[in-house]
Coordinates of C-alpha atoms and ligand atoms in Angstrom, one line a residue:
M1 CA -217.9 30.0 2.4
T2 CA -214.5 31.1 3.7
A3 CA -213.9 32.4 7.2
Y4 CA -213.3 35.8 5.7
D5 CA -216.6 35.8 3.8
K6 CA -218.5 34.8 7.0
A7 CA -216.9 37.5 9.1
A8 CA -217.3 40.2 6.4
R9 CA -220.9 39.3 5.9
E10 CA -221.7 39.5 9.6
R11 CA -220.0 42.9 10.0
A12 CA -221.9 44.2 6.9
L13 CA -225.1 43.0 8.4
A14 CA -224.4 44.8 11.7
I15 CA -224.0 48.1 9.7
R16 CA -227.3 47.4 7.9
Q17 CA -229.0 46.9 11.2
G18 CA -227.9 50.3 12.4
G19 CA -224.6 49.5 14.0
R20 CA -221.6 51.8 14.0
S21 CA -220.3 52.5 10.5
R22 CA -216.8 53.8 10.2
V23 CA -215.7 53.4 6.6
L24 CA -212.1 53.5 5.6
A25 CA -212.2 54.8 2.0
I26 CA -209.5 54.8 -0.7
E27 CA -209.6 56.8 -4.0
S28 CA -206.9 56.3 -6.7
S29 CA -208.7 56.6 -10.0
C30 CA -206.6 59.4 -11.6
D31 CA -204.0 61.7 -10.2
E32 CA -204.8 62.0 -6.5
T33 CA -204.0 59.3 -3.9
A34 CA -206.7 59.8 -1.2
A35 CA -207.9 58.1 1.9
A36 CA -210.6 59.1 4.5
V37 CA -212.5 57.8 7.5
V38 CA -216.2 58.6 7.2
E39 CA -218.8 57.8 9.9
D40 CA -222.4 57.0 9.0
G41 CA -221.9 58.3 5.5
R42 CA -222.0 61.9 6.7
R43 CA -219.2 62.7 9.1
V44 CA -215.6 63.0 7.9
L45 CA -213.4 62.0 10.8
G46 CA -210.1 62.3 8.9
T47 CA -208.8 62.7 5.4
A48 CA -205.5 62.7 3.5
V49 CA -204.7 63.5 -0.1
H50 CA -201.5 63.3 -2.1
T51 CA -201.8 65.2 -5.3
Q52 CA -199.7 64.2 -8.3
I53 CA -200.0 67.6 -10.0
P54 CA -196.2 68.4 -9.8
L55 CA -195.4 65.0 -11.2
H56 CA -197.5 65.5 -14.3
Q57 CA -197.1 69.2 -14.8
K58 CA -194.2 69.1 -17.2
Y59 CA -196.0 66.7 -19.5
G60 CA -199.1 68.9 -19.7
G61 CA -201.4 66.1 -18.6
V62 CA -201.7 62.9 -16.6
V63 CA -199.2 60.2 -17.6
P64 CA -200.9 56.9 -16.6
E65 CA -197.7 55.0 -16.0
L66 CA -196.3 57.6 -13.6
A67 CA -199.7 57.9 -11.9
S68 CA -199.8 54.2 -11.1
R69 CA -196.3 54.1 -9.8
S70 CA -196.9 57.2 -7.6
H71 CA -200.1 55.6 -6.2
V72 CA -198.1 52.5 -5.3
E73 CA -195.6 54.6 -3.3
R74 CA -198.2 56.8 -1.6
V75 CA -201.3 54.7 -0.8
G76 CA -199.9 53.2 2.4
P77 CA -198.7 56.5 3.9
V78 CA -201.9 58.3 2.8
V79 CA -204.1 55.7 4.6
E80 CA -201.9 56.0 7.7
R81 CA -202.2 59.8 7.6
A82 CA -206.0 59.7 7.2
L83 CA -206.2 57.4 10.2
H84 CA -203.9 59.6 12.2
N85 CA -205.9 62.7 11.4
A86 CA -209.0 60.8 12.6
G87 CA -207.2 59.9 15.8
L88 CA -208.1 56.2 15.0
S89 CA -206.3 53.1 14.0
L90 CA -207.1 50.1 11.7
P91 CA -208.9 48.0 14.3
D92 CA -211.4 50.9 14.8
M93 CA -212.7 50.5 11.2
D94 CA -215.9 48.8 10.3
A95 CA -215.7 48.5 6.5
V96 CA -213.4 49.3 3.6
A97 CA -214.6 51.2 0.5
V98 CA -212.7 51.8 -2.7
T99 CA -213.2 53.4 -6.1
C100 CA -213.3 50.5 -8.6
G101 CA -214.1 52.6 -11.8
P102 CA -214.3 54.6 -14.0
G103 CA -210.7 55.8 -14.3
L104 CA -207.2 54.8 -15.3
V105 CA -206.9 51.0 -15.0
G106 CA -203.4 50.9 -13.5
A107 CA -204.3 53.7 -11.0
L108 CA -207.5 52.1 -10.0
L109 CA -205.8 48.7 -9.5
V110 CA -203.5 50.1 -6.8
G111 CA -206.4 51.3 -4.6
V112 CA -208.5 48.2 -5.3
S113 CA -205.6 45.8 -4.4
Y114 CA -204.7 47.8 -1.3
A115 CA -208.3 47.9 -0.1
K116 CA -208.7 44.1 -0.7
A117 CA -205.6 43.4 1.4
L118 CA -206.9 45.6 4.2
A119 CA -210.3 44.0 4.2
L120 CA -208.9 40.5 4.2
A121 CA -206.4 41.3 7.0
L122 CA -209.0 43.0 9.2
N123 CA -212.0 40.7 8.4
L124 CA -213.9 43.8 7.2
P125 CA -216.6 44.0 4.5
L126 CA -215.3 45.5 1.2
V127 CA -217.4 47.6 -1.1
G128 CA -216.4 48.8 -4.6
V129 CA -217.7 52.3 -5.3
N130 CA -218.5 54.0 -8.7
H131 CA -216.4 57.2 -8.8
I132 CA -219.4 59.1 -10.2
A133 CA -221.7 57.9 -7.4
G134 CA -218.9 59.1 -5.1
H135 CA -219.0 62.6 -6.6
V136 CA -222.7 62.8 -6.0
A137 CA -222.2 61.7 -2.4
A138 CA -219.9 64.7 -1.8
N139 CA -223.1 66.6 -1.3
Y140 CA -224.1 64.4 1.6
L141 CA -221.0 65.4 3.5
T142 CA -221.8 69.1 3.0
F143 CA -225.5 68.9 3.6
P144 CA -226.4 66.5 6.4
E145 CA -230.1 66.8 5.7
L146 CA -229.9 66.2 1.9
A147 CA -231.4 62.9 0.8
P148 CA -232.6 61.5 -2.5
P149 CA -234.5 62.0 -4.7
F150 CA -232.9 65.0 -6.4
V151 CA -231.2 65.8 -9.7
C152 CA -227.4 66.1 -9.9
L153 CA -225.0 67.4 -12.5
V154 CA -221.7 65.6 -12.3
A155 CA -219.1 67.6 -14.3
S156 CA -215.6 66.3 -14.1
G157 CA -212.5 65.7 -16.3
G158 CA -214.0 62.5 -17.6
H159 CA -217.8 62.9 -17.3
S160 CA -220.6 65.4 -17.7
H161 CA -223.7 63.5 -16.6
I162 CA -227.1 64.8 -15.5
L163 CA -228.5 62.2 -13.1
A164 CA -231.8 61.6 -11.5
V165 CA -230.6 60.4 -8.1
E166 CA -233.6 58.1 -7.3
D167 CA -232.2 56.8 -4.1
Y168 CA -228.7 56.4 -2.6
V169 CA -227.7 53.7 -5.0
R170 CA -230.0 54.1 -8.0
F171 CA -229.3 56.7 -10.7
R172 CA -231.1 57.4 -14.0
L173 CA -229.2 59.2 -16.7
L174 CA -231.1 62.2 -18.0
G175 CA -228.5 63.8 -20.1
R176 CA -224.8 63.6 -20.9
T177 CA -222.1 65.2 -23.1
R178 CA -222.0 63.8 -26.6
D179 CA -218.2 64.6 -26.9
D180 CA -215.8 66.2 -24.4
A181 CA -216.5 66.3 -20.7
A182 CA -216.9 69.9 -19.4
G183 CA -213.6 69.6 -17.4
E184 CA -211.8 68.2 -20.4
A185 CA -213.0 71.2 -22.5
F186 CA -211.7 73.5 -19.7
D187 CA -208.3 71.6 -19.8
K188 CA -208.0 71.7 -23.6
A189 CA -209.0 75.4 -23.8
A190 CA -206.5 76.2 -21.0
R191 CA -203.8 74.4 -23.0
A192 CA -204.6 76.4 -26.1
L193 CA -204.3 79.5 -24.0
G194 CA -200.9 78.4 -22.8
L195 CA -202.0 77.9 -19.2
G196 CA -200.8 74.4 -18.6
Y197 CA -202.1 71.5 -16.4
P198 CA -204.5 71.4 -14.5
G199 CA -206.3 73.8 -16.8
G200 CA -209.7 74.3 -15.1
P201 CA -208.6 76.4 -12.1
K202 CA -206.1 78.4 -14.1
L203 CA -208.6 79.2 -16.8
E204 CA -211.1 80.3 -14.1
A205 CA -208.4 82.6 -12.6
L206 CA -207.7 84.2 -16.0
A207 CA -211.4 84.5 -16.7
R208 CA -211.9 86.6 -13.6
E209 CA -209.9 89.4 -15.3
G210 CA -211.8 89.2 -18.6
D211 CA -215.1 90.3 -20.2
P212 CA -217.4 87.3 -20.7
F213 CA -219.5 89.1 -23.3
R214 CA -216.5 90.0 -25.6
Y215 CA -216.6 86.8 -27.8
A216 CA -219.5 84.6 -28.8
F217 CA -219.0 80.9 -29.2
P218 CA -221.5 79.1 -31.4
A219 CA -223.1 76.1 -29.6
P220 CA -226.0 75.2 -31.8
F221 CA -226.4 71.6 -30.5
N222 CA -227.0 72.9 -27.0
R223 CA -229.9 75.0 -28.1
G224 CA -232.0 71.9 -28.9
P225 CA -234.7 70.7 -26.6
G226 CA -232.8 67.5 -25.5
L227 CA -230.8 67.2 -22.3
D228 CA -227.6 66.0 -23.9
M229 CA -224.7 68.5 -24.2
S230 CA -221.7 69.2 -26.5
F231 CA -218.5 71.0 -25.5
S232 CA -216.0 70.2 -28.2
G233 CA -217.5 72.8 -30.6
I234 CA -217.0 75.6 -28.0
K235 CA -213.4 74.5 -27.5
T236 CA -212.7 74.4 -31.2
A237 CA -214.2 77.9 -31.6
L238 CA -211.8 79.2 -29.0
V239 CA -208.8 77.5 -30.7
N240 CA -209.9 78.9 -34.1
L241 CA -210.3 82.4 -32.7
L242 CA -206.9 82.3 -31.2
H243 CA -205.2 80.9 -34.3
N244 CA -207.0 83.3 -36.7
G245 CA -206.1 86.2 -34.5
E246 CA -202.5 85.2 -34.4
Q247 CA -202.3 84.8 -38.2
R248 CA -203.9 88.1 -38.9
G249 CA -201.7 89.8 -36.3
E250 CA -204.7 90.9 -34.3
E251 CA -204.6 91.7 -30.7
I252 CA -206.6 89.0 -28.9
S253 CA -207.4 89.3 -25.2
R254 CA -206.7 86.0 -23.6
A255 CA -208.6 87.0 -20.5
D256 CA -211.6 88.0 -22.5
L257 CA -211.4 84.7 -24.4
A258 CA -211.1 82.7 -21.1
A259 CA -214.1 84.6 -19.6
S260 CA -216.2 84.2 -22.8
F261 CA -215.4 80.5 -23.0
Q262 CA -216.2 79.9 -19.4
K263 CA -219.5 81.7 -19.7
S264 CA -220.5 79.5 -22.8
V265 CA -219.7 76.3 -21.0
V266 CA -221.3 77.4 -17.7
D267 CA -224.5 78.6 -19.5
V268 CA -225.0 75.2 -21.1
L269 CA -224.4 73.3 -17.9
A270 CA -226.7 75.5 -15.9
D271 CA -229.4 75.6 -18.5
K272 CA -229.5 71.8 -19.2
S273 CA -229.4 70.8 -15.6
V274 CA -232.2 73.1 -14.5
R275 CA -234.2 71.9 -17.5
A276 CA -233.5 68.3 -16.5
A277 CA -234.7 69.1 -12.9
L278 CA -237.9 70.6 -14.4
S279 CA -238.4 67.6 -16.7
V280 CA -238.7 65.2 -13.7
G281 CA -240.4 67.7 -11.4
A282 CA -237.4 67.7 -9.0
K283 CA -237.5 70.4 -6.3
R284 CA -233.7 70.0 -5.6
L285 CA -230.7 70.3 -7.9
A286 CA -227.2 69.4 -6.9
L287 CA -223.8 69.9 -8.5
A288 CA -220.7 67.7 -8.2
G289 CA -217.4 66.7 -9.8
G290 CA -214.2 68.7 -10.2
V291 CA -215.8 71.5 -12.3
S292 CA -218.2 72.1 -9.4
A293 CA -215.2 74.0 -7.8
N294 CA -215.8 76.7 -10.5
R295 CA -217.4 79.8 -8.9
A296 CA -219.0 81.0 -12.1
L297 CA -220.7 77.6 -12.5
R298 CA -221.8 77.5 -8.8
E299 CA -223.3 81.0 -9.1
A300 CA -225.0 80.5 -12.5
M301 CA -226.6 77.2 -11.5
G302 CA -227.7 78.6 -8.1
E303 CA -229.3 81.6 -9.9
A304 CA -231.0 79.5 -12.6
A305 CA -232.3 77.1 -10.0
E306 CA -233.7 79.9 -7.8
R307 CA -235.5 81.4 -10.8
E308 CA -237.5 78.2 -11.1
G309 CA -238.0 77.8 -7.3
I310 CA -235.6 74.8 -7.1
A311 CA -233.2 74.5 -4.1
F312 CA -229.6 74.3 -5.1
Y313 CA -226.7 72.3 -3.4
C314 CA -223.0 72.1 -4.1
P315 CA -220.2 70.5 -2.2
A316 CA -217.7 72.4 0.0
F317 CA -214.6 73.1 -2.2
E318 CA -212.5 70.4 -0.5
Y319 CA -215.0 67.7 -1.7
C320 CA -215.4 69.0 -5.3
T321 CA -212.3 67.5 -6.9
D322 CA -211.3 63.9 -6.3
N323 CA -211.2 62.9 -2.7
A324 CA -211.8 59.7 -0.6
A325 CA -214.4 61.2 1.8
M326 CA -217.0 61.1 -0.9
I327 CA -216.1 57.4 -1.6
G328 CA -216.6 56.7 2.1
S329 CA -220.1 58.3 2.1
A330 CA -221.1 56.4 -1.1
G331 CA -219.6 53.2 0.4
H332 CA -221.7 53.5 3.5
Y333 CA -224.9 53.8 1.5
A334 CA -224.0 50.9 -0.7
L335 CA -223.5 48.8 2.4
L336 CA -226.9 49.9 3.7
A337 CA -228.4 48.8 0.4
G338 CA -226.9 45.3 0.9
Q339 CA -224.1 45.8 -1.6
R340 CA -220.7 44.1 -0.8
S341 CA -217.8 43.2 -3.0
G342 CA -215.9 39.9 -2.9
L343 CA -212.1 39.7 -2.9
D344 CA -212.4 39.2 -6.6
L345 CA -213.3 42.9 -7.0
N346 CA -211.6 44.2 -10.1
A347 CA -211.0 47.7 -11.6
V348 CA -213.3 48.6 -14.4
P349 CA -211.9 51.6 -16.4
Q350 CA -215.2 52.2 -18.3
L351 CA -217.6 51.5 -15.4
E352 CA -221.0 53.0 -16.2
I353 CA -223.2 54.6 -13.5
Ligands
KG4_401 O1 -213.5 65.2 -10.4 P1 -212.1 65.5 -10.8 O2 -211.1 66.0 -9.8 O3 -211.4 64.3 -11.6 C1 -212.1 63.5 -12.5 O4 -212.9 62.7 -12.0 O5 -212.0 63.8 -13.7 O6 -212.2 66.7 -12.0 C2 -211.1 67.2 -12.5 C3 -211.6 68.2 -13.6 C4 -210.4 68.7 -14.4 O7 -210.8 68.7 -15.8 C5 -210.2 70.1 -13.9 O8 -209.7 71.0 -14.9 C6 -211.7 70.5 -13.6 O9 -212.2 69.3 -13.0 N1 -211.7 71.6 -12.6 C7 -212.2 72.8 -12.9 C8 -212.0 73.6 -11.8 N2 -211.3 72.9 -10.8 C9 -211.2 71.6 -11.4 N3 -212.8 73.3 -14.0 C10 -213.2 74.6 -14.0 N4 -213.0 75.4 -13.0 C11 -212.4 75.0 -11.8 N5 -212.2 75.8 -10.8
ZN402 ZN1 -213.5 62.8 -10.2

């Protein structure tokens, strides 16, 4: 065992035994470079995010090569800024957590390499965190009393998973999308409507001015009794409506289309996740992932849960889209569960939950 391994193991043990846990967390899986300091998995002491939106905007989506290069430039300053905002410095840290997948491999590798170097230099335990588990943990930051078990819908740009959160580190997949992720469907629909990247928030803003009952989108798969979902048909229906209207020279209300599309997607997500909660007898349902920033979804899920007597949780807006605080929370609970990564930690682009 190396001197580093010995020191890291001892520090990890101290955390498990109830010692102070200040986790320095890094997230670089897609188009945000983020760092945070999180105490005891619940208190955010400082955060910093550098978003790459302006960098990718003119291409209409994330360009992986540009993303990696920007992460390399920004990761150092972002970590420094998070520490500064916390009023702390590197020697005050107790562990390092980093997103190791799923995500863009080049982007992930930047965070993973940086975290490994920090852990080695500071003799701190390192823990690789699954990005999806991180999204779930965003709820722990917003609701200090929330603890497993509960059911959580994680709807992001890459995933739409309904999970039974059995404990802090154990998840059972109850349902998932069979094709596009919900956020991906929002992004593609937004592109078809000429709204640009990132599409979700722009489509939501346009939908606010429209009539959600104007257009109906067929979603037969989602009417089945199973808990899996499908969004590509809804997106294709929107694209077809738009094209047919243009060809026939008909007036199509883009706001009504956006509102109707959003309602179709939101209804499926709310219906399936409440049904999933009922199927396992869960009394609590949470929401997470970038799409959880969508107000229509938050409202619909809250109302659907309330009708069934299920308590509903969703993260504060700042912890819905990608951030490092959620990785710090998940990292803390992974350490408590005895998980620790070696310095051979690698990025796994297709990492499963
Ligand atoms: O979790 P996230 O930041 O990154 C991934 O892990 O993918 O999620 C980003 C996704 C994008 O598809 C984005 O369009 C969507 O979340 N999103 C939204 C909203 N804000 C972000 N979708 C609908 N309404 C929103 N307000
Ligand atoms: Zn995410």
